[in-house]
Tab-separated table of C-alpha atoms in Angstrom:
chain	number	residue	atom	x	y	z
A	1	MET	CA	-43.661	-33.877	-12.697
A	2	PHE	CA	-40.927	-31.695	-11.836
A	3	LYS	CA	-38.583	-29.965	-9.397
A	4	ALA	CA	-37.101	-26.901	-10.302
A	5	ILE	CA	-33.825	-25.814	-7.839
A	6	VAL	CA	-33.693	-21.926	-8.420
A	7	TYR	CA	-30.396	-20.238	-6.980
A	8	VAL	CA	-30.913	-16.184	-6.738
A	9	THR	CA	-27.898	-14.314	-6.179
A	10	LEU	CA	-26.883	-10.623	-5.871
A	11	ARG	CA	-25.211	-9.402	-8.790
A	12	GLU	CA	-21.349	-8.922	-7.913
A	13	SER	CA	-21.537	-5.376	-8.412
A	14	VAL	CA	-24.236	-4.762	-6.101
A	15	ILE	CA	-23.245	-4.616	-1.907
A	16	ASP	CA	-24.425	-7.377	0.145
A	17	PRO	CA	-25.205	-5.952	3.681
A	18	ALA	CA	-26.470	-8.976	5.018
A	19	GLY	CA	-23.441	-10.735	3.691
A	20	SER	CA	-21.322	-8.226	5.451
A	21	ALA	CA	-23.133	-8.902	8.660
A	22	VAL	CA	-22.695	-12.536	8.666
A	23	LYS	CA	-18.633	-11.978	8.244
A	24	THR	CA	-18.423	-9.330	10.899
A	25	SER	CA	-20.466	-12.408	13.070
A	26	LEU	CA	-17.974	-14.726	12.010
A	27	HIS	CA	-15.084	-13.017	12.754
A	28	SER	CA	-16.180	-12.423	16.292
A	29	LEU	CA	-16.712	-15.825	16.394
A	30	GLY	CA	-13.139	-16.215	15.872
A	31	HIS	CA	-13.091	-17.320	12.243
A	32	ASP	CA	-10.773	-14.730	11.048
A	33	GLU	CA	-9.762	-16.875	8.005
A	34	VAL	CA	-13.260	-15.870	6.527
A	35	GLY	CA	-13.159	-13.253	3.442
A	36	ASP	CA	-15.843	-12.384	1.130
A	37	VAL	CA	-19.441	-13.554	2.416
A	38	ARG	CA	-22.652	-13.477	-0.337
A	39	ILE	CA	-25.880	-14.603	0.634
A	40	GLY	CA	-28.796	-15.761	-1.621
A	41	LYS	CA	-31.827	-17.683	-2.190
A	42	TYR	CA	-32.400	-20.988	-2.765
A	43	ILE	CA	-35.697	-22.290	-3.635
A	44	GLU	CA	-37.193	-25.542	-4.376
A	45	LEU	CA	-40.362	-25.683	-6.202
A	46	GLU	CA	-42.399	-28.516	-7.741
A	47	ILE	CA	-44.005	-28.418	-11.205
A	48	ASN	CA	-47.062	-30.095	-11.997
A	49	LEU	CA	-46.547	-30.497	-15.802
A	50	LYS	CA	-45.536	-33.705	-17.739
A	51	ASP	CA	-43.604	-31.921	-20.492
A	52	ARG	CA	-40.068	-30.678	-19.868
A	53	GLN	CA	-39.620	-28.175	-22.407
A	54	ALA	CA	-43.127	-26.517	-21.059
A	55	ALA	CA	-41.693	-26.729	-17.327
A	56	GLU	CA	-38.486	-25.169	-18.619
A	57	GLU	CA	-40.393	-22.260	-20.069
A	58	ARG	CA	-42.473	-21.776	-17.058
A	59	ALA	CA	-39.747	-21.870	-14.640
A	60	GLN	CA	-37.867	-19.315	-16.709
A	61	GLU	CA	-40.873	-17.149	-16.574
A	62	MET	CA	-41.391	-17.773	-12.856
A	63	CYS	CA	-37.775	-16.473	-11.931
A	64	GLN	CA	-38.135	-13.272	-14.218
A	65	LYS	CA	-41.504	-12.020	-12.958
A	66	LEU	CA	-41.171	-12.776	-9.448
A	67	LEU	CA	-38.413	-15.018	-7.879
A	68	ALA	CA	-35.453	-12.796	-8.812
A	69	ASN	CA	-35.208	-8.691	-9.282
A	70	PRO	CA	-33.455	-8.200	-12.557
A	71	ALA	CA	-32.420	-5.086	-11.352
A	72	ILE	CA	-29.750	-6.234	-8.704
A	73	GLU	CA	-30.142	-10.160	-9.066
A	74	ASP	CA	-29.148	-13.079	-11.297
A	75	TYR	CA	-30.650	-16.416	-11.227
A	76	ARG	CA	-30.133	-20.034	-12.462
A	77	TYR	CA	-31.679	-23.047	-12.220
A	78	GLU	CA	-31.774	-26.937	-12.363
A	79	LEU	CA	-34.706	-28.855	-13.394
A	80	GLN	CA	-35.339	-32.255	-12.236
A	81	GLU	CA	-37.746	-35.050	-12.904
A	82	VAL	CA	-38.989	-36.175	-9.912
B	1	MET	CA	-7.864	-20.791	-0.626
B	2	PHE	CA	-11.215	-22.192	-0.580
B	3	LYS	CA	-14.744	-21.067	-1.488
B	4	ALA	CA	-17.425	-22.662	0.686
B	5	ILE	CA	-20.964	-22.766	-0.886
B	6	VAL	CA	-23.465	-23.883	1.893
B	7	TYR	CA	-27.123	-24.559	1.261
B	8	VAL	CA	-29.463	-23.806	4.244
B	9	THR	CA	-33.120	-25.053	4.282
B	10	LEU	CA	-35.599	-25.512	6.546
B	11	ARG	CA	-36.463	-28.852	8.058
B	12	GLU	CA	-39.439	-30.733	5.992
B	13	SER	CA	-41.284	-30.888	9.241
B	14	VAL	CA	-41.260	-26.887	9.173
B	15	ILE	CA	-43.592	-24.968	8.066
B	16	ASP	CA	-42.651	-22.527	5.308
B	17	PRO	CA	-44.501	-19.331	5.507
B	18	ALA	CA	-42.040	-17.595	2.900
B	19	GLY	CA	-42.746	-20.211	0.287
B	20	SER	CA	-46.454	-20.324	0.912
B	21	ALA	CA	-46.329	-16.830	0.206
B	22	VAL	CA	-44.384	-17.354	-3.303
B	23	LYS	CA	-46.571	-20.218	-3.926
B	24	THR	CA	-49.571	-17.755	-3.380
B	25	SER	CA	-47.974	-14.682	-5.528
B	26	LEU	CA	-47.062	-17.360	-8.595
B	27	HIS	CA	-50.696	-18.797	-8.761
B	28	SER	CA	-52.096	-15.279	-8.997
B	29	LEU	CA	-49.669	-14.312	-11.687
B	30	GLY	CA	-51.202	-17.573	-13.576
B	31	HIS	CA	-48.765	-20.506	-12.668
B	32	ASP	CA	-51.318	-22.907	-11.318
B	33	GLU	CA	-48.852	-25.842	-12.018
B	34	VAL	CA	-46.664	-24.877	-9.122
B	35	GLY	CA	-46.929	-27.353	-5.922
B	36	ASP	CA	-45.037	-26.659	-3.049
B	37	VAL	CA	-42.181	-24.050	-2.938
B	38	ARG	CA	-39.454	-24.024	-0.064
B	39	ILE	CA	-37.276	-21.498	0.509
B	40	GLY	CA	-33.958	-21.339	1.928
B	41	LYS	CA	-30.589	-19.714	1.883
B	42	TYR	CA	-27.658	-19.830	-0.683
B	43	ILE	CA	-24.336	-18.621	1.099
B	44	GLU	CA	-20.943	-18.185	-0.842
B	45	LEU	CA	-17.977	-17.712	1.579
B	46	GLU	CA	-14.148	-17.271	1.004
B	47	ILE	CA	-12.150	-19.539	3.238
B	48	ASN	CA	-8.661	-17.925	3.433
B	49	LEU	CA	-6.962	-21.347	4.395
B	50	LYS	CA	-4.331	-23.698	2.436
B	51	ASP	CA	-5.095	-26.928	4.054
B	52	ARG	CA	-8.301	-28.586	2.763
B	53	GLN	CA	-9.011	-30.730	6.399
B	54	ALA	CA	-8.826	-27.349	8.020
B	55	ALA	CA	-10.889	-25.458	5.815
B	56	GLU	CA	-13.847	-28.634	6.340
B	57	GLU	CA	-13.223	-28.168	9.826
B	58	ARG	CA	-14.081	-24.420	9.779
B	59	ALA	CA	-16.895	-24.727	7.241
B	60	GLN	CA	-18.442	-27.441	9.378
B	61	GLU	CA	-18.268	-25.182	12.755
B	62	MET	CA	-19.527	-21.910	10.915
B	63	CYS	CA	-22.743	-23.960	9.657
B	64	GLN	CA	-23.229	-25.024	13.488
B	65	LYS	CA	-22.465	-22.035	14.978
B	66	LEU	CA	-23.950	-18.956	13.290
B	67	LEU	CA	-25.342	-20.222	9.404
B	68	ALA	CA	-28.056	-22.779	10.611
B	69	ASN	CA	-30.491	-22.989	13.235
B	70	PRO	CA	-30.060	-26.859	14.067
B	71	ALA	CA	-33.508	-26.324	15.852
B	72	ILE	CA	-35.581	-25.872	12.356
B	73	GLU	CA	-32.826	-25.904	9.438
B	74	ASP	CA	-30.680	-28.446	7.796
B	75	TYR	CA	-27.414	-27.548	6.163
B	76	ARG	CA	-24.746	-29.155	3.547
B	77	TYR	CA	-21.857	-27.374	1.781
B	78	GLU	CA	-19.539	-27.932	-0.760
B	79	LEU	CA	-15.914	-26.868	-0.836
B	80	GLN	CA	-14.017	-25.744	-3.947
B	81	GLU	CA	-10.525	-24.754	-4.128
B	82	VAL	CA	-9.757	-21.613	-5.758
């Protein structure tokens, strides 16, 4: 079995309202040292397959089909045997 | 200057409705090989400080004050000099 760790982040060119809101909140809490804030998704999912190559292909497919929006997001993932 | 990479995840004991919804969607797309799915936050933030120790302390403080909800979430972070 494998565990896929997927990181989904907004493209650099895409404005991040959630990140800006967190930045404003941090400043209001006295954290003026904080600059740009970008918020993405961190997804852990179990893949019940024995073959690493098959698990790689399925993880890639899931990212492209559902987990990341190709119009505005980038993704990367790591595969761990568990 | 430093960049903090923060990972915020739900505690193991906490039910993850978003993760369950993604799991159901993946199954409906034919990904029956998918088991448990857990979704968290991946946050990148700039810290405009020169001293690493100070940046560590501020990052820790931000996680505890705002970025993670201690009642239901765990957090960890990495600090990169940029």
